[in-house]
């Protein structure tokens, strides 16, 4: 009971985890009651849950569009929806998944929840800004859903000009406005994270004692702060051109459509890294815990996040190899795109090196983490194919590209998102989820994912272009496999949703540290009290230092390998 | 807390320098420098921006983190400018259609 | 939400998530500067687009610049720098605890800001009379009307955004004035005024660049 009064990580060995029995106590969930206490909360943990709720709903909306597309593609001819509707389906799928799921997914839910806990702070630096960010996000999502109900958008999530500004007759401005508004929410959260990580760390928690999660989230926030404003202003220009029909990007009016692509990809390429960096952040937490070893090459992993953030800004031209970019520029961007693979590879090698000779346990979060490592590696390697100038000309705008980025976004980020929720679920809810179902869910997701997207590599390489509702008959078999996989994947997503909600009420109490992890967030009770720690913790060990904390964690000797 | 190291006299001097620079850039603008007119005027603007940032915004008296943030912002803007212009500048270098 | 904490001999508002006032001040300062970086990138996107088009049509853009009223532009620039100076004096006054002076300088700064906006809207009105507002009512008799119109597109987007920022700035100063009159600021606590000053000066910097790219390049053609 009294552990929080004298939390001293790495210190007093006489306190074992067992000393904290779990009577019903005040925590952030039961501290205040009523719907208003949630809607007006400034507690980062509650805001994290508000985000979780909204993002889950939006994920299933986006997923529904994907399912419709997969169903349509069962047959080489249009049989389910018209081509116009198909265009709207893939556009809305992209918009909702990119801006209303992937970018806010891990940072605004798990990040919001655990960043202050991990650094031993009472809350984020600007709690009201945090709440405002959720409302702005909901407003943005609302405007986008409005565009959807008015008839949708058919430009593709990239809003390429001049189609989006001159020719499309759908609700481009409403959709762009929704994204513009959600950008403010992203910026608010990122500013909050940066200020928090700089100034709110517990005494003794120096930069190189921080969990890798914090490093990655920091790099992620920096990227979002630097690129989101550019997207905002680009969308404003698109809206101005569309409303007033004055030349900015439309060549018929004297503009340059390639400039739009430059500005859009200056945002969107780094944005791709902001989708996967939080995923990497999660994996860097899960792998050491379930291997009972400190992460291999802490400094290298920490700086590889920074490296990805920096180099990620120098590669956007590889989206424009066939768009009229100069060949010299294309060569430079191609080369730089190879460089960005280096920090990603450092991460993958160091995760596997962390597992090497570790005491690996196969709990659900670890299954997701291993799935992430494998799928991210495939996604990353095929990214190098696409960075190669000559090959890109062949596979540009084909299903090869689709498969590549879904291996990163779905195989990477969504796997990490699910892994993160399983890993931190005991902390969030105070309950354990059913482990057997968890493992089953992880297997189904992995299987369904590969069945959905691996055939798409083949399809793309054989020449099936993206964004088509109809296709030659020889592609049908691969499309059917892909659709079958998508169905399995859908089951794999609904299963965790069901048992996590079930365990919220009926799960076994988790105790403060079910995984015997070293992070500060595990030193407080589950669910944590409103102000996280009864007393500000003092840190005097490095992250993941199982050796220093083994007695405190009550670990047996054989659970260690190193030192 | 200690009063800021900045004195009213410094502020006034900076202010006068800024007005002088505005006057200077406007007067030079009337001279035909060809394509360099805008280069000169943007250079003048950069000097003024630097003065305002260092003194009026007190960036000179801020710690290391704030300096890194400011430098980072400027560098990232320049990355966007350079890499975009890099494309436009090199488009005509190869004499084949489509470039 | 916040509890009073005794610092020196003064009671200070400390929000619950912070340990001490110094941490609270530094955190706010980092937040403000990071926010300004997002502003740099937002205006930076427009500057990049402007640079690309200017480089491909330098003559037309100079022609467009020739249409500007340099007297109004120069006066506005001088005014805005003056307001930045008075704002810096306001920040200085608050740091030595002279809240009366702080209030006076805030009022002066706001008045100058309003004058700036007045002159800016006069300019907009002149452009409107000249048929220089892009759109179907745009008129320009010359070889490269379309490129001149593009110059005006950027002129209106950039100065329009700047006007929005000025308006927000005046709103912030009003809040600061209100809090000054309530007695919230003292020699020990004046972070909000500092941040308002930083924002105001930043908006000034943006204008200085706008003056340099829109008003100056066409001067030699007059």
GROMACS .gro file of N, CA, C and O in nm, chain A residues 67 69-74 451-452 456 478-488:
model
   84
   67UNK      N    1  -1.322  -0.315  -4.643
   67UNK     CA    2  -1.393  -0.441  -4.667
   67UNK      C    3  -1.479  -0.430  -4.792
   67UNK      O    4  -1.484  -0.522  -4.875
   69UNK      N    5  -1.419  -0.242  -5.048
   69UNK     CA    6  -1.331  -0.248  -5.164
   69UNK      C    7  -1.290  -0.391  -5.194
   69UNK      O    8  -1.289  -0.436  -5.308
   70UNK      N    9  -1.254  -0.465  -5.089
   70UNK     CA   10  -1.211  -0.602  -5.109
   70UNK      C   11  -1.325  -0.685  -5.168
   70UNK      O   12  -1.303  -0.770  -5.255
   71UNK      N   13  -1.448  -0.659  -5.124
   71UNK     CA   14  -1.561  -0.734  -5.178
   71UNK      C   15  -1.580  -0.702  -5.326
   71UNK      O   16  -1.599  -0.791  -5.409
   72UNK      N   17  -1.569  -0.575  -5.358
   72UNK     CA   18  -1.584  -0.534  -5.498
   72UNK      C   19  -1.480  -0.604  -5.585
   72UNK      O   20  -1.506  -0.646  -5.697
   73UNK      N   21  -1.358  -0.620  -5.531
   73UNK     CA   22  -1.250  -0.675  -5.612
   73UNK      C   23  -1.256  -0.827  -5.623
   73UNK      O   24  -1.169  -0.887  -5.686
   74UNK      N   25  -1.358  -0.888  -5.565
   74UNK     CA   26  -1.373  -1.032  -5.583
   74UNK      C   27  -1.393  -1.067  -5.729
   74UNK      O   28  -1.351  -1.173  -5.775
  451UNK      N   29  -0.217  -1.303  -4.555
  451UNK     CA   30  -0.302  -1.354  -4.662
  451UNK      C   31  -0.361  -1.237  -4.742
  451UNK      O   32  -0.381  -1.248  -4.863
  452UNK      N   33  -0.388  -1.127  -4.676
  452UNK     CA   34  -0.445  -1.012  -4.747
  452UNK      C   35  -0.341  -0.945  -4.835
  452UNK      O   36  -0.366  -0.914  -4.951
  456UNK      N   37  -0.081  -0.912  -5.285
  456UNK     CA   38  -0.080  -0.782  -5.352
  456UNK      C   39   0.060  -0.746  -5.404
  456UNK      O   40   0.072  -0.673  -5.502
  478UNK      N   41  -0.566  -1.411  -5.725
  478UNK     CA   42  -0.491  -1.339  -5.621
  478UNK      C   43  -0.582  -1.243  -5.545
  478UNK      O   44  -0.570  -1.227  -5.423
  479UNK      N   45  -0.674  -1.180  -5.618
  479UNK     CA   46  -0.766  -1.089  -5.550
  479UNK      C   47  -0.857  -1.163  -5.455
  479UNK      O   48  -0.888  -1.113  -5.346
  480UNK      N   49  -0.898  -1.284  -5.493
  480UNK     CA   50  -0.986  -1.361  -5.404
  480UNK      C   51  -0.912  -1.400  -5.278
  480UNK      O   52  -0.964  -1.387  -5.166
  481UNK      N   53  -0.784  -1.441  -5.293
  481UNK     CA   54  -0.705  -1.475  -5.174
  481UNK      C   55  -0.697  -1.353  -5.082
  481UNK      O   56  -0.716  -1.362  -4.961
  482UNK      N   57  -0.671  -1.239  -5.145
  482UNK     CA   58  -0.656  -1.118  -5.067
  482UNK      C   59  -0.785  -1.084  -4.991
  482UNK      O   60  -0.782  -1.050  -4.872
  483UNK      N   61  -0.898  -1.097  -5.059
  483UNK     CA   62  -1.025  -1.067  -4.992
  483UNK      C   63  -1.053  -1.167  -4.880
  483UNK      O   64  -1.098  -1.127  -4.771
  484UNK      N   65  -1.019  -1.294  -4.903
  484UNK     CA   66  -1.036  -1.393  -4.797
  484UNK      C   67  -0.953  -1.355  -4.675
  484UNK      O   68  -1.000  -1.358  -4.561
  485UNK      N   69  -0.828  -1.313  -4.702
  485UNK     CA   70  -0.741  -1.271  -4.592
  485UNK      C   71  -0.799  -1.154  -4.518
  485UNK      O   72  -0.794  -1.146  -4.395
  486UNK      N   73  -0.858  -1.059  -4.593
  486UNK     CA   74  -0.914  -0.940  -4.529
  486UNK      C   75  -1.026  -0.977  -4.433
  486UNK      O   76  -1.041  -0.917  -4.327
  487UNK      N   77  -1.102  -1.081  -4.471
  487UNK     CA   78  -1.210  -1.124  -4.382
  487UNK      C   79  -1.152  -1.178  -4.252
  487UNK      O   80  -1.199  -1.145  -4.143
  488UNK      N   81  -1.047  -1.261  -4.266
  488UNK     CA   82  -0.983  -1.316  -4.146
  488UNK      C   83  -0.927  -1.202  -4.061
  488UNK      O   84  -0.942  -1.198  -3.939
   0.00000   0.00000   0.00000
